[in-house]
PDB file of C-alpha atoms in Angstrom:
ATOM      1  CA  UNK A 167       0.500  -0.023   0.231  1.00  0.00           C
ATOM      2  CA  UNK A 168       1.618   3.499  -0.705  1.00  0.00           C
ATOM      3  CA  UNK A 169       1.987   5.525   1.634  1.00  0.00           C
ATOM      4  CA  UNK A 170       0.000   8.835   1.845  1.00  0.00           C
ATOM      5  CA  UNK A 171       2.071  11.922   1.464  1.00  0.00           C
ATOM      6  CA  UNK A 172       2.319  14.583   4.595  1.00  0.00           C
ATOM      7  CA  UNK A 173       1.266  17.893   4.735  1.00  0.00           C
ATOM      8  CA  UNK A 174       4.400  19.194   4.418  1.00  0.00           C
ATOM      9  CA  UNK A 175       5.640  16.920   1.274  1.00  0.00           C
ATOM     10  CA  UNK A 176       2.504  18.238  -0.582  1.00  0.00           C
ATOM     11  CA  UNK A 177       3.348  21.727   0.815  1.00  0.00           C
ATOM     12  CA  UNK A 178       6.726  21.912  -1.049  1.00  0.00           C
ATOM     13  CA  UNK A 179       5.364  19.668  -4.160  1.00  0.00           C
ATOM     14  CA  UNK A 180       3.203  22.754  -4.882  1.00  0.00           C
ATOM     15  CA  UNK A 181       5.562  24.900  -4.011  1.00  0.00           C
ATOM     16  CA  UNK A 182       8.016  24.022  -5.893  1.00  0.00           C
ATOM     17  CA  UNK A 183       5.269  23.559  -9.413  1.00  0.00           C
ATOM     18  CA  UNK A 184       5.004  27.390  -8.752  1.00  0.00           C
ATOM     19  CA  UNK A 185       8.538  28.395  -9.289  1.00  0.00           C
ATOM     20  CA  UNK A 186       9.293  29.851  -5.529  1.00  0.00           C
ATOM     21  CA  UNK A 187      12.142  27.594  -4.997  1.00  0.00           C
ATOM     22  CA  UNK A 188      13.693  28.647  -8.352  1.00  0.00           C
ATOM     23  CA  UNK A 189      13.005  32.265  -7.742  1.00  0.00           C
ATOM     24  CA  UNK A 190      14.763  32.490  -4.706  1.00  0.00           C
ATOM     25  CA  UNK A 191      17.479  30.394  -5.767  1.00  0.00           C
ATOM     26  CA  UNK A 192      17.742  33.058  -8.430  1.00  0.00           C
ATOM     27  CA  UNK A 193      17.477  36.472  -6.039  1.00  0.00           C
ATOM     28  CA  UNK A 194      19.927  34.033  -3.329  1.00  0.00           C
ATOM     29  CA  UNK A 195      22.684  33.413  -5.812  1.00  0.00           C
ATOM     30  CA  UNK A 196      22.617  37.187  -7.287  1.00  0.00           C
ATOM     31  CA  UNK A 197      23.093  38.787  -3.454  1.00  0.00           C
ATOM     32  CA  UNK A 198      25.764  36.345  -2.809  1.00  0.00           C
ATOM     33  CA  UNK A 199      27.478  38.201  -5.747  1.00  0.00           C
ATOM     34  CA  UNK A 200      26.989  41.610  -4.395  1.00  0.00           C
ATOM     35  CA  UNK A 201      24.195  42.310  -6.223  1.00  0.00           C
ATOM     36  CA  UNK A 202      20.474  44.666  -4.574  1.00  0.00           C
ATOM     37  CA  UNK A 203      18.029  41.961  -4.604  1.00  0.00           C
ATOM     38  CA  UNK A 204      14.399  42.279  -4.411  1.00  0.00           C
ATOM     39  CA  UNK A 205      11.743  39.280  -4.074  1.00  0.00           C
ATOM     40  CA  UNK A 206       7.839  40.154  -5.357  1.00  0.00           C
ATOM     41  CA  UNK A 207       8.019  43.885  -6.289  1.00  0.00           C
ATOM     42  CA  UNK A 208       4.876  45.396  -7.298  1.00  0.00           C
ATOM     43  CA  UNK A 209       4.414  47.877  -9.848  1.00  0.00           C
ATOM     44  CA  UNK A 210       1.937  49.693 -12.254  1.00  0.00           C
ATOM     45  CA  UNK A 211       1.280  48.070 -15.191  1.00  0.00           C
ATOM     46  CA  UNK A 212       2.109  50.433 -18.194  1.00  0.00           C
ATOM     47  CA  UNK A 213      -1.606  49.658 -20.443  1.00  0.00           C
ATOM     48  CA  UNK A 214      -4.028  49.652 -17.548  1.00  0.00           C
ATOM     49  CA  UNK A 215      -2.212  50.991 -14.445  1.00  0.00           C
ATOM     50  CA  UNK A 216      -2.586  47.910 -12.011  1.00  0.00           C
ATOM     51  CA  UNK A 217      -0.488  46.383  -9.157  1.00  0.00           C
ATOM     52  CA  UNK A 218       1.282  43.461 -10.683  1.00  0.00           C
ATOM     53  CA  UNK A 219       3.771  41.483  -9.201  1.00  0.00           C
ATOM     54  CA  UNK A 220       7.512  40.478 -10.547  1.00  0.00           C
ATOM     55  CA  UNK A 221      10.053  38.068  -9.308  1.00  0.00           C
ATOM     56  CA  UNK A 222      13.056  39.584  -8.678  1.00  0.00           C
ATOM     57  CA  UNK A 223      14.575  42.694  -9.889  1.00  0.00           C
ATOM     58  CA  UNK A 224      18.866  42.921  -9.180  1.00  0.00           C
ATOM     59  CA  UNK A 225      20.465  46.790  -8.796  1.00  0.00           C
ATOM     60  CA  UNK A 226      23.223  47.633  -9.419  1.00  0.00           C
ATOM     61  CA  UNK A 227      23.191  51.281  -8.353  1.00  0.00           C
ATOM     62  CA  UNK A 228      26.323  54.169  -8.815  1.00  0.00           C
ATOM     63  CA  UNK A 229      26.159  55.297  -5.667  1.00  0.00           C
ATOM     64  CA  UNK A 230      25.240  59.094  -6.064  1.00  0.00           C
ATOM     65  CA  UNK A 231      21.936  57.456  -8.077  1.00  0.00           C
ATOM     66  CA  UNK A 232      23.432  59.127 -11.605  1.00  0.00           C
ATOM     67  CA  UNK A 233      22.956  55.427 -12.900  1.00  0.00           C
ATOM     68  CA  UNK A 234      20.835  52.363 -12.190  1.00  0.00           C
ATOM     69  CA  UNK A 235      20.717  49.349 -14.348  1.00  0.00           C
ATOM     70  CA  UNK A 236      17.851  46.605 -13.188  1.00  0.00           C
ATOM     71  CA  UNK A 237      18.476  43.081 -14.000  1.00  0.00           C
ATOM     72  CA  UNK A 238      14.085  42.236 -14.245  1.00  0.00           C
ATOM     73  CA  UNK A 239      13.321  38.567 -13.469  1.00  0.00           C
ATOM     74  CA  UNK A 240      10.134  36.379 -13.598  1.00  0.00           C
ATOM     75  CA  UNK A 241      10.617  33.103 -13.015  1.00  0.00           C
ATOM     76  CA  UNK A 242       8.302  30.346 -14.160  1.00  0.00           C
ATOM     77  CA  UNK A 243       7.868  26.250 -13.184  1.00  0.00           C
ATOM     78  CA  UNK A 244       6.214  24.542 -15.898  1.00  0.00           C
ATOM     79  CA  UNK A 245       6.623  20.750 -16.414  1.00  0.00           C
ATOM     80  CA  UNK A 246       6.831  21.283 -20.104  1.00  0.00           C
ATOM     81  CA  UNK A 247       9.307  22.385 -22.691  1.00  0.00           C
ATOM     82  CA  UNK A 248       9.714  25.623 -23.575  1.00  0.00           C
ATOM     83  CA  UNK A 249      10.586  25.863 -27.072  1.00  0.00           C
ATOM     84  CA  UNK A 250      12.775  29.043 -29.054  1.00  0.00           C
ATOM     85  CA  UNK A 251      12.194  29.682 -32.682  1.00  0.00           C
ATOM     86  CA  UNK A 252      15.155  31.546 -33.871  1.00  0.00           C
ATOM     87  CA  UNK A 253      16.937  33.026 -36.996  1.00  0.00           C
ATOM     88  CA  UNK A 254      20.406  34.717 -37.891  1.00  0.00           C
ATOM     89  CA  UNK A 255      18.214  37.839 -39.110  1.00  0.00           C
ATOM     90  CA  UNK A 256      15.630  38.594 -36.140  1.00  0.00           C
ATOM     91  CA  UNK A 257      17.753  41.519 -35.355  1.00  0.00           C
ATOM     92  CA  UNK A 258      18.289  42.645 -39.461  1.00  0.00           C
ATOM     93  CA  UNK A 259      17.115  46.741 -39.435  1.00  0.00           C
ATOM     94  CA  UNK A 260      16.724  46.925 -35.665  1.00  0.00           C
ATOM     95  CA  UNK A 261      19.112  48.701 -33.682  1.00  0.00           C
ATOM     96  CA  UNK A 262      21.168  47.280 -31.583  1.00  0.00           C
ATOM     97  CA  UNK A 263      21.258  49.643 -28.203  1.00  0.00           C
ATOM     98  CA  UNK A 264      17.684  49.074 -28.761  1.00  0.00           C
ATOM     99  CA  UNK A 265      18.192  45.645 -28.375  1.00  0.00           C
ATOM    100  CA  UNK A 266      20.411  45.848 -24.960  1.00  0.00           C
ATOM    101  CA  UNK A 267      17.739  46.654 -23.222  1.00  0.00           C
ATOM    102  CA  UNK A 268      14.998  49.287 -21.959  1.00  0.00           C
ATOM    103  CA  UNK A 269      17.704  52.884 -21.407  1.00  0.00           C
ATOM    104  CA  UNK A 270      17.175  56.407 -20.933  1.00  0.00           C
ATOM    105  CA  UNK A 271      18.131  58.461 -23.507  1.00  0.00           C
ATOM    106  CA  UNK A 272      20.738  59.632 -22.374  1.00  0.00           C
ATOM    107  CA  UNK A 273      21.781  55.991 -21.665  1.00  0.00           C
ATOM    108  CA  UNK A 274      21.666  55.266 -24.930  1.00  0.00           C
ATOM    109  CA  UNK A 275      23.253  58.738 -26.307  1.00  0.00           C
ATOM    110  CA  UNK A 276      26.550  57.751 -24.045  1.00  0.00           C
ATOM    111  CA  UNK A 277      26.762  54.884 -25.244  1.00  0.00           C
ATOM    112  CA  UNK A 278      26.426  55.958 -29.071  1.00  0.00           C
ATOM    113  CA  UNK A 279      30.250  56.227 -27.848  1.00  0.00           C
ATOM    114  CA  UNK A 280      30.928  53.590 -27.493  1.00  0.00           C
ATOM    115  CA  UNK A 281      29.794  50.726 -29.694  1.00  0.00           C
ATOM    116  CA  UNK A 282      33.623  49.440 -30.575  1.00  0.00           C
ATOM    117  CA  UNK A 283      33.760  48.317 -26.985  1.00  0.00           C
ATOM    118  CA  UNK A 284      30.530  46.819 -26.784  1.00  0.00           C
ATOM    119  CA  UNK A 285      30.218  44.820 -29.437  1.00  0.00           C
ATOM    120  CA  UNK A 286      33.895  43.269 -28.166  1.00  0.00           C
ATOM    121  CA  UNK A 287      33.405  43.174 -24.681  1.00  0.00           C
ATOM    122  CA  UNK A 288      29.932  42.525 -23.747  1.00  0.00           C
ATOM    123  CA  UNK A 289      28.203  39.172 -25.181  1.00  0.00           C
ATOM    124  CA  UNK A 290      24.791  41.344 -23.962  1.00  0.00           C
ATOM    125  CA  UNK A 291      25.444  43.701 -26.532  1.00  0.00           C
ATOM    126  CA  UNK A 292      27.179  41.671 -28.870  1.00  0.00           C
ATOM    127  CA  UNK A 293      24.286  39.062 -29.035  1.00  0.00           C
ATOM    128  CA  UNK A 294      26.205  36.680 -31.651  1.00  0.00           C
ATOM    129  CA  UNK A 295      24.238  33.810 -33.286  1.00  0.00           C
ATOM    130  CA  UNK A 296      20.682  33.321 -33.709  1.00  0.00           C
ATOM    131  CA  UNK A 297      18.259  35.234 -31.471  1.00  0.00           C
ATOM    132  CA  UNK A 298      14.565  33.951 -31.662  1.00  0.00           C
ATOM    133  CA  UNK A 299      11.778  35.977 -32.320  1.00  0.00           C
ATOM    134  CA  UNK A 300       8.808  33.761 -30.585  1.00  0.00           C
ATOM    135  CA  UNK A 301       9.095  31.030 -27.928  1.00  0.00           C
ATOM    136  CA  UNK A 302       6.042  28.809 -27.170  1.00  0.00           C
ATOM    137  CA  UNK A 303       5.459  26.066 -24.832  1.00  0.00           C
ATOM    138  CA  UNK A 304       5.437  22.466 -25.846  1.00  0.00           C
ATOM    139  CA  UNK A 305       2.447  19.920 -25.654  1.00  0.00           C
ATOM    140  CA  UNK A 306      -0.027  23.492 -25.183  1.00  0.00           C
ATOM    141  CA  UNK A 307      -2.991  22.985 -23.384  1.00  0.00           C
ATOM    142  CA  UNK A 308      -3.729  26.085 -24.083  1.00  0.00           C
ATOM    143  CA  UNK A 309      -2.341  27.905 -21.930  1.00  0.00           C
ATOM    144  CA  UNK A 310       1.248  30.471 -23.020  1.00  0.00           C
ATOM    145  CA  UNK A 311       3.231  30.181 -20.186  1.00  0.00           C
ATOM    146  CA  UNK A 312       6.072  31.500 -21.962  1.00  0.00           C
ATOM    147  CA  UNK A 313       4.322  34.626 -22.881  1.00  0.00           C
ATOM    148  CA  UNK A 314       3.223  35.918 -19.444  1.00  0.00           C
ATOM    149  CA  UNK A 315       6.457  35.401 -18.479  1.00  0.00           C
ATOM    150  CA  UNK A 316       7.850  37.338 -21.042  1.00  0.00           C
ATOM    151  CA  UNK A 317       5.162  40.176 -21.082  1.00  0.00           C
ATOM    152  CA  UNK A 318       5.520  40.169 -17.276  1.00  0.00           C
ATOM    153  CA  UNK A 319       9.847  40.648 -17.271  1.00  0.00           C
ATOM    154  CA  UNK A 320       9.116  43.184 -20.211  1.00  0.00           C
ATOM    155  CA  UNK A 321       5.894  45.212 -18.629  1.00  0.00           C
ATOM    156  CA  UNK A 322       7.983  45.437 -14.894  1.00  0.00           C
ATOM    157  CA  UNK A 323      10.828  47.077 -16.683  1.00  0.00           C
ATOM    158  CA  UNK A 324       9.417  49.642 -18.231  1.00  0.00           C
ATOM    159  CA  UNK A 325       7.054  50.504 -15.149  1.00  0.00           C
ATOM    160  CA  UNK A 326      11.115  51.215 -13.609  1.00  0.00           C
ATOM    161  CA  UNK A 327      11.241  53.257 -16.518  1.00  0.00           C
ATOM    162  CA  UNK A 328       8.342  55.270 -16.335  1.00  0.00           C
ATOM    163  CA  UNK A 329       8.335  55.450 -12.120  1.00  0.00           C
ATOM    164  CA  UNK A 330      12.501  57.239 -13.265  1.00  0.00           C
ATOM    165  CA  UNK A 331      11.716  58.914 -16.072  1.00  0.00           C
ATOM    166  CA  UNK A 332       8.894  60.999 -13.477  1.00  0.00           C
ATOM    167  CA  UNK A 333      10.168  60.575 -10.530  1.00  0.00           C
ATOM    168  CA  UNK A 334       9.837  64.421  -8.646  1.00  0.00           C
ATOM    169  CA  UNK A 335      12.975  64.096  -6.611  1.00  0.00           C
ATOM    170  CA  UNK A 336      15.595  62.863  -8.860  1.00  0.00           C
ATOM    171  CA  UNK A 337      15.796  61.485 -12.088  1.00  0.00           C
ATOM    172  CA  UNK A 338      19.222  59.067 -13.013  1.00  0.00           C
ATOM    173  CA  UNK A 339      19.747  60.009 -16.920  1.00  0.00           C
ATOM    174  CA  UNK A 340      21.839  56.762 -17.382  1.00  0.00           C
ATOM    175  CA  UNK A 341      18.649  54.083 -16.919  1.00  0.00           C
ATOM    176  CA  UNK A 342      18.874  50.461 -17.957  1.00  0.00           C
ATOM    177  CA  UNK A 343      16.500  47.606 -17.149  1.00  0.00           C
ATOM    178  CA  UNK A 344      17.337  44.111 -19.275  1.00  0.00           C
ATOM    179  CA  UNK A 345      14.070  41.942 -18.759  1.00  0.00           C
ATOM    180  CA  UNK A 346      15.030  38.432 -18.128  1.00  0.00           C
ATOM    181  CA  UNK A 347      12.240  35.459 -17.651  1.00  0.00           C
ATOM    182  CA  UNK A 348      14.343  32.382 -16.052  1.00  0.00           C
ATOM    183  CA  UNK A 349      12.830  28.934 -16.323  1.00  0.00           C
ATOM    184  CA  UNK A 350      12.908  25.398 -15.138  1.00  0.00           C
ATOM    185  CA  UNK A 351      11.688  24.040 -17.888  1.00  0.00           C
ATOM    186  CA  UNK A 352      13.915  22.312 -20.653  1.00  0.00           C
ATOM    187  CA  UNK A 353      14.481  25.145 -23.401  1.00  0.00           C
ATOM    188  CA  UNK A 354      14.630  23.820 -27.035  1.00  0.00           C
ATOM    189  CA  UNK A 355      16.047  25.904 -30.079  1.00  0.00           C
ATOM    190  CA  UNK A 356      13.756  25.581 -33.560  1.00  0.00           C
ATOM    191  CA  UNK A 357      15.257  26.729 -37.045  1.00  0.00           C
ATOM    192  CA  UNK A 358      15.474  26.384 -40.600  1.00  0.00           C
ATOM    193  CA  UNK A 359      19.794  24.790 -41.587  1.00  0.00           C
ATOM    194  CA  UNK A 360      21.337  26.521 -44.456  1.00  0.00           C
ATOM    195  CA  UNK A 361      19.268  23.509 -46.649  1.00  0.00           C
ATOM    196  CA  UNK A 362      15.671  24.548 -45.221  1.00  0.00           C
ATOM    197  CA  UNK A 363      16.216  22.346 -42.655  1.00  0.00           C
ATOM    198  CA  UNK A 364      13.658  22.159 -39.489  1.00  0.00           C
ATOM    199  CA  UNK A 365      16.375  21.526 -36.531  1.00  0.00           C
ATOM    200  CA  UNK A 366      15.589  21.587 -33.084  1.00  0.00           C
ATOM    201  CA  UNK A 367      18.365  20.909 -30.599  1.00  0.00           C
ATOM    202  CA  UNK A 368      18.668  21.228 -27.267  1.00  0.00           C
ATOM    203  CA  UNK A 369      19.528  25.038 -25.337  1.00  0.00           C
ATOM    204  CA  UNK A 370      20.312  26.248 -22.100  1.00  0.00           C
ATOM    205  CA  UNK A 371      19.670  30.309 -22.384  1.00  0.00           C
ATOM    206  CA  UNK A 372      19.232  32.221 -25.357  1.00  0.00           C
ATOM    207  CA  UNK A 373      18.042  35.993 -26.698  1.00  0.00           C
ATOM    208  CA  UNK A 374      15.016  36.787 -27.803  1.00  0.00           C
ATOM    209  CA  UNK A 375      13.002  39.679 -29.405  1.00  0.00           C
ATOM    210  CA  UNK A 376      10.097  41.022 -28.622  1.00  0.00           C
ATOM    211  CA  UNK A 377       8.210  44.028 -29.788  1.00  0.00           C
ATOM    212  CA  UNK A 378       4.825  43.952 -28.057  1.00  0.00           C
ATOM    213  CA  UNK A 379       2.747  47.453 -28.723  1.00  0.00           C
ATOM    214  CA  UNK A 380       3.086  48.305 -25.211  1.00  0.00           C
ATOM    215  CA  UNK A 381       3.157  52.170 -25.610  1.00  0.00           C
ATOM    216  CA  UNK A 382       5.862  53.987 -26.952  1.00  0.00           C
ATOM    217  CA  UNK A 383       7.699  50.882 -26.719  1.00  0.00           C
ATOM    218  CA  UNK A 384       9.253  49.752 -29.253  1.00  0.00           C
ATOM    219  CA  UNK A 385      11.269  46.440 -28.796  1.00  0.00           C
ATOM    220  CA  UNK A 386      14.120  44.987 -27.070  1.00  0.00           C
ATOM    221  CA  UNK A 387      15.574  42.018 -26.341  1.00  0.00           C
ATOM    222  CA  UNK A 388      14.962  39.773 -23.156  1.00  0.00           C
ATOM    223  CA  UNK A 389      17.662  37.163 -22.193  1.00  0.00           C
ATOM    224  CA  UNK A 390      15.721  33.415 -21.476  1.00  0.00           C
ATOM    225  CA  UNK A 391      18.050  31.267 -19.315  1.00  0.00           C
ATOM    226  CA  UNK A 392      17.010  27.821 -18.072  1.00  0.00           C
ATOM    227  CA  UNK A 393      17.895  26.574 -14.246  1.00  0.00           C
ATOM    228  CA  UNK A 394      21.011  24.854 -15.477  1.00  0.00           C
ATOM    229  CA  UNK A 395      21.682  28.366 -16.178  1.00  0.00           C
ATOM    230  CA  UNK A 396      22.213  30.107 -13.741  1.00  0.00           C
ATOM    231  CA  UNK A 397      25.602  30.295 -12.550  1.00  0.00           C
ATOM    232  CA  UNK A 398      26.427  31.606 -16.091  1.00  0.00           C
ATOM    233  CA  UNK A 399      23.583  33.621 -16.365  1.00  0.00           C
ATOM    234  CA  UNK A 400      24.675  35.298 -12.922  1.00  0.00           C
ATOM    235  CA  UNK A 401      28.668  35.912 -14.259  1.00  0.00           C
ATOM    236  CA  UNK A 402      27.318  38.160 -17.168  1.00  0.00           C
ATOM    237  CA  UNK A 403      25.571  39.481 -15.014  1.00  0.00           C
ATOM    238  CA  UNK A 404      27.872  40.831 -13.161  1.00  0.00           C
ATOM    239  CA  UNK A 405      30.229  41.526 -16.349  1.00  0.00           C
ATOM    240  CA  UNK A 406      27.528  43.377 -17.969  1.00  0.00           C
ATOM    241  CA  UNK A 407      26.600  45.511 -15.048  1.00  0.00           C
ATOM    242  CA  UNK A 408      30.166  46.225 -14.458  1.00  0.00           C
ATOM    243  CA  UNK A 409      31.079  46.961 -17.851  1.00  0.00           C
ATOM    244  CA  UNK A 410      28.596  49.312 -18.109  1.00  0.00           C
ATOM    245  CA  UNK A 411      29.594  51.441 -15.094  1.00  0.00           C
ATOM    246  CA  UNK A 412      33.444  51.550 -16.412  1.00  0.00           C
ATOM    247  CA  UNK A 413      32.321  52.654 -20.003  1.00  0.00           C
ATOM    248  CA  UNK A 414      29.820  55.172 -17.933  1.00  0.00           C
ATOM    249  CA  UNK A 415      32.227  57.039 -15.821  1.00  0.00           C
ATOM    250  CA  UNK A 416      33.249  59.885 -17.859  1.00  0.00           C
ATOM    251  CA  UNK A 417      30.109  60.344 -19.221  1.00  0.00           C
ATOM    252  CA  UNK A 418      28.451  59.765 -14.792  1.00  0.00           C
ATOM    253  CA  UNK A 419      31.409  62.159 -13.926  1.00  0.00           C
ATOM    254  CA  UNK A 420      30.819  65.037 -16.857  1.00  0.00           C
ATOM    255  CA  UNK A 421      26.596  64.866 -16.040  1.00  0.00           C
ATOM    256  CA  UNK A 422      27.906  65.647 -12.147  1.00  0.00           C
ATOM    257  CA  UNK A 423      30.146  68.891 -13.350  1.00  0.00           C
TER     258      UNK A 423
END
């Protein structure tokens, strides 16, 4: 006779299915790297103004507040695999600066002077290889969990941007918000090879271009990361934030003078 599960075991299983352990794991890893990390942050939906929740916001601040770099993370725990459709042409004729993150005008203008440095030293900017243009869940039951996760990460990033732009006390001139989705599900890439054959392979992370119509939002790339790639993601967060702060050092000093 199978022994009935205890209430503790049932609660533990339910928590795992809802993604809470994944959220805590991501936050802990980023916090241990020295970032300021917030859990379950509420934001105003840019379309409806209703209060919504994002799982994790990881922030790197310049001491005076002149530059703010946010990594806005939505965590999803599902049993079914995710599939990202990719192409090497996804970002053709689209600005790499806009594809980098949701940024303030001044931040984007400053980075124009460092395009060569960005392309050679910042993988989050260069995005070499195939880029996703659509994301779905395999063996779907009608729920579009990946799209909801992507939309949540983008909207939370836009809300942070709006809060910064509309702040009456102090506006951070160099603002960045990087939307990210981290999933416990296996992630597969689907693409056409040069002979027109459909190829499917498992990947651990990738970039997805999203240009959903949300106010004046013109599109950007999200990082899609599996649970197995959290350590690699954490390293890129550190390299990206430190790299941007270093590049903008003179611009920040000029802004203060």
